[in-house]
Amino acid sequence: MEPLRADKFDEICPSTLNPFRFGRDKWAALVIACLEDGPRRFSELRVPLHRVTPKVLTQSLRLLEQDGLISRTEYAVPVRRVVYELTPLGRSMLGPIRTACQWTADHWDELLDARESEITR
């Protein structure tokens, strides 16, 4: 499995222009996207999610686990480690997330224009 890249997400992600929200916090879709290729440790998730504080990332992971979208597995041997992975329910979110991201990219200029015109009113 390839390591996660620090530049996996655009600096504006998650954008307030995106009208879609997945999960109970703004980072949920990005965490789900990071787990698409398989289980990851917390330190691996921190690479592309470097703008998220460890505390907020921990909260996001807990919420996703409570919602049944990810599972958390703790191993004690040979060294203590924790890995997170998508559940089947979480994996089913990948398609809608991709669709929402593509829709937002396709309509970015319109969303930006609408937001700016609302601000100037």
PDB file of C-alpha atoms in Angstrom:
ATOM      1  CA  MET A   1       0.000   0.000   0.000  1.00  0.00           C
ATOM      2  CA  GLU A   2       1.312   3.417  -0.996  1.00  0.00           C
ATOM      3  CA  PRO A   3       2.028   5.946   1.756  1.00  0.00           C
ATOM      4  CA  LEU A   4      -0.377   8.861   1.971  1.00  0.00           C
ATOM      5  CA  ARG A   5       0.968  12.052   0.397  1.00  0.00           C
ATOM      6  CA  ALA A   6       1.044  15.346   2.270  1.00  0.00           C
ATOM      7  CA  ASP A   7      -0.502  17.036  -0.794  1.00  0.00           C
ATOM      8  CA  LYS A   8      -3.396  14.547  -1.140  1.00  0.00           C
ATOM      9  CA  PHE A   9      -5.931  17.340  -0.572  1.00  0.00           C
ATOM     10  CA  ASP A  10      -6.147  20.862  -1.875  1.00  0.00           C
ATOM     11  CA  GLU A  11      -5.330  23.468   0.760  1.00  0.00           C
ATOM     12  CA  ILE A  12      -8.927  24.719   0.695  1.00  0.00           C
ATOM     13  CA  CYS A  13     -10.351  21.305   1.587  1.00  0.00           C
ATOM     14  CA  PRO A  14     -12.729  21.082   3.262  1.00  0.00           C
ATOM     15  CA  SER A  15     -14.225  24.192   1.740  1.00  0.00           C
ATOM     16  CA  THR A  16     -17.151  26.068   3.180  1.00  0.00           C
ATOM     17  CA  LEU A  17     -18.342  26.407  -0.430  1.00  0.00           C
ATOM     18  CA  ASN A  18     -19.069  22.696  -0.627  1.00  0.00           C
ATOM     19  CA  PRO A  19     -22.778  22.335   0.172  1.00  0.00           C
ATOM     20  CA  PHE A  20     -22.335  18.661   1.121  1.00  0.00           C
ATOM     21  CA  ARG A  21     -21.218  17.334   4.476  1.00  0.00           C
ATOM     22  CA  PHE A  22     -20.496  13.692   5.185  1.00  0.00           C
ATOM     23  CA  GLY A  23     -20.470  12.602   8.774  1.00  0.00           C
ATOM     24  CA  ARG A  24     -20.814  14.847  11.785  1.00  0.00           C
ATOM     25  CA  ASP A  25     -17.788  17.036  11.211  1.00  0.00           C
ATOM     26  CA  LYS A  26     -16.100  18.802   8.332  1.00  0.00           C
ATOM     27  CA  TRP A  27     -13.106  16.435   8.253  1.00  0.00           C
ATOM     28  CA  ALA A  28     -15.104  13.185   7.951  1.00  0.00           C
ATOM     29  CA  ALA A  29     -15.020  12.936   4.144  1.00  0.00           C
ATOM     30  CA  LEU A  30     -11.266  13.537   4.089  1.00  0.00           C
ATOM     31  CA  VAL A  31     -10.649  10.872   6.745  1.00  0.00           C
ATOM     32  CA  ILE A  32     -12.815   8.418   4.785  1.00  0.00           C
ATOM     33  CA  ALA A  33     -10.855   9.212   1.614  1.00  0.00           C
ATOM     34  CA  CYS A  34      -7.583   8.542   3.445  1.00  0.00           C
ATOM     35  CA  LEU A  35      -8.816   5.073   4.426  1.00  0.00           C
ATOM     36  CA  GLU A  36      -9.952   4.118   0.922  1.00  0.00           C
ATOM     37  CA  ASP A  37      -6.910   1.958   0.157  1.00  0.00           C
ATOM     38  CA  GLY A  38      -6.849   0.132   3.471  1.00  0.00           C
ATOM     39  CA  PRO A  39      -6.126   0.398   7.179  1.00  0.00           C
ATOM     40  CA  ARG A  40      -4.003   3.297   8.418  1.00  0.00           C
ATOM     41  CA  ARG A  41      -2.390   4.302  11.673  1.00  0.00           C
ATOM     42  CA  PHE A  42      -3.063   7.680  13.254  1.00  0.00           C
ATOM     43  CA  SER A  43       0.405   8.925  12.278  1.00  0.00           C
ATOM     44  CA  GLU A  44      -0.260   7.997   8.637  1.00  0.00           C
ATOM     45  CA  LEU A  45      -3.533   9.938   8.645  1.00  0.00           C
ATOM     46  CA  ARG A  46      -1.733  12.992  10.027  1.00  0.00           C
ATOM     47  CA  VAL A  47       0.377  13.297   6.838  1.00  0.00           C
ATOM     48  CA  PRO A  48      -2.389  14.423   4.433  1.00  0.00           C
ATOM     49  CA  LEU A  49      -4.442  15.872   7.299  1.00  0.00           C
ATOM     50  CA  HIS A  50      -1.597  17.996   8.640  1.00  0.00           C
ATOM     51  CA  ARG A  51      -3.887  21.022   9.057  1.00  0.00           C
ATOM     52  CA  VAL A  52      -6.045  19.104  11.541  1.00  0.00           C
ATOM     53  CA  THR A  53      -4.868  19.177  15.134  1.00  0.00           C
ATOM     54  CA  PRO A  54      -4.335  15.764  16.733  1.00  0.00           C
ATOM     55  CA  LYS A  55      -7.203  16.491  19.138  1.00  0.00           C
ATOM     56  CA  VAL A  56      -9.658  17.286  16.339  1.00  0.00           C
ATOM     57  CA  LEU A  57      -8.527  14.284  14.279  1.00  0.00           C
ATOM     58  CA  THR A  58      -9.086  12.060  17.317  1.00  0.00           C
ATOM     59  CA  GLN A  59     -12.581  13.525  17.736  1.00  0.00           C
ATOM     60  CA  SER A  60     -13.330  12.951  14.035  1.00  0.00           C
ATOM     61  CA  LEU A  61     -12.167   9.349  14.236  1.00  0.00           C
ATOM     62  CA  ARG A  62     -14.314   8.735  17.311  1.00  0.00           C
ATOM     63  CA  LEU A  63     -17.398  10.196  15.623  1.00  0.00           C
ATOM     64  CA  LEU A  64     -16.820   8.099  12.500  1.00  0.00           C
ATOM     65  CA  GLU A  65     -16.423   5.018  14.691  1.00  0.00           C
ATOM     66  CA  GLN A  66     -19.636   5.840  16.611  1.00  0.00           C
ATOM     67  CA  ASP A  67     -21.450   6.208  13.283  1.00  0.00           C
ATOM     68  CA  GLY A  68     -20.226   2.778  12.175  1.00  0.00           C
ATOM     69  CA  LEU A  69     -18.191   4.170   9.254  1.00  0.00           C
ATOM     70  CA  ILE A  70     -14.759   3.105  10.519  1.00  0.00           C
ATOM     71  CA  SER A  71     -13.426   0.503  12.896  1.00  0.00           C
ATOM     72  CA  ARG A  72     -10.584   0.941  15.362  1.00  0.00           C
ATOM     73  CA  THR A  73      -8.386  -2.062  16.112  1.00  0.00           C
ATOM     74  CA  GLU A  74      -5.792  -2.024  18.856  1.00  0.00           C
ATOM     75  CA  TYR A  75      -2.848  -4.412  18.757  1.00  0.00           C
ATOM     76  CA  ALA A  76      -0.604  -5.036  21.759  1.00  0.00           C
ATOM     77  CA  VAL A  77       1.964  -7.346  20.169  1.00  0.00           C
ATOM     78  CA  PRO A  78       4.743  -6.893  19.131  1.00  0.00           C
ATOM     79  CA  VAL A  79       4.303  -3.202  19.992  1.00  0.00           C
ATOM     80  CA  ARG A  80       1.168  -1.288  20.880  1.00  0.00           C
ATOM     81  CA  ARG A  81      -0.466   0.194  17.792  1.00  0.00           C
ATOM     82  CA  VAL A  82      -3.919   1.234  16.642  1.00  0.00           C
ATOM     83  CA  VAL A  83      -5.228   1.062  13.089  1.00  0.00           C
ATOM     84  CA  TYR A  84      -8.356   2.528  11.567  1.00  0.00           C
ATOM     85  CA  GLU A  85     -10.181   1.128   8.572  1.00  0.00           C
ATOM     86  CA  LEU A  86     -13.416   1.591   6.721  1.00  0.00           C
ATOM     87  CA  THR A  87     -16.320  -0.657   7.549  1.00  0.00           C
ATOM     88  CA  PRO A  88     -18.581  -1.803   4.698  1.00  0.00           C
ATOM     89  CA  LEU A  89     -20.890   1.096   5.619  1.00  0.00           C
ATOM     90  CA  GLY A  90     -17.969   3.528   5.455  1.00  0.00           C
ATOM     91  CA  ARG A  91     -16.803   2.066   2.140  1.00  0.00           C
ATOM     92  CA  SER A  92     -20.295   2.701   0.749  1.00  0.00           C
ATOM     93  CA  MET A  93     -19.671   6.433   1.362  1.00  0.00           C
ATOM     94  CA  LEU A  94     -16.787   6.556  -1.147  1.00  0.00           C
ATOM     95  CA  GLY A  95     -19.057   6.795  -4.209  1.00  0.00           C
ATOM     96  CA  PRO A  96     -21.214   9.629  -2.856  1.00  0.00           C
ATOM     97  CA  ILE A  97     -18.106  11.501  -1.659  1.00  0.00           C
ATOM     98  CA  ARG A  98     -16.507  11.221  -5.120  1.00  0.00           C
ATOM     99  CA  THR A  99     -19.745  12.401  -6.732  1.00  0.00           C
ATOM    100  CA  ALA A 100     -20.029  15.380  -4.356  1.00  0.00           C
ATOM    101  CA  CYS A 101     -16.379  16.330  -4.940  1.00  0.00           C
ATOM    102  CA  GLN A 102     -16.821  16.171  -8.712  1.00  0.00           C
ATOM    103  CA  TRP A 103     -20.042  18.191  -8.552  1.00  0.00           C
ATOM    104  CA  THR A 104     -18.318  20.834  -6.429  1.00  0.00           C
ATOM    105  CA  ALA A 105     -15.355  20.986  -8.828  1.00  0.00           C
ATOM    106  CA  ASP A 106     -17.714  21.291 -11.821  1.00  0.00           C
ATOM    107  CA  HIS A 107     -19.675  24.118 -10.182  1.00  0.00           C
ATOM    108  CA  TRP A 108     -16.881  25.825  -8.233  1.00  0.00           C
ATOM    109  CA  ASP A 109     -17.095  29.138 -10.085  1.00  0.00           C
ATOM    110  CA  GLU A 110     -20.880  29.268  -9.713  1.00  0.00           C
ATOM    111  CA  LEU A 111     -20.658  28.494  -6.000  1.00  0.00           C
ATOM    112  CA  LEU A 112     -17.989  31.150  -5.542  1.00  0.00           C
ATOM    113  CA  ASP A 113     -20.001  33.742  -7.494  1.00  0.00           C
ATOM    114  CA  ALA A 114     -23.140  32.989  -5.483  1.00  0.00           C
ATOM    115  CA  ARG A 115     -21.290  33.225  -2.176  1.00  0.00           C
ATOM    116  CA  GLU A 116     -19.601  36.483  -3.146  1.00  0.00           C
ATOM    117  CA  SER A 117     -22.860  38.050  -4.366  1.00  0.00           C
ATOM    118  CA  GLU A 118     -24.528  37.090  -1.066  1.00  0.00           C
ATOM    119  CA  ILE A 119     -21.711  38.731   0.911  1.00  0.00           C
ATOM    120  CA  THR A 120     -21.963  42.001  -1.043  1.00  0.00           C
ATOM    121  CA  ARG A 121     -25.712  42.306  -0.482  1.00  0.00           C
TER     122      ARG A 121
END
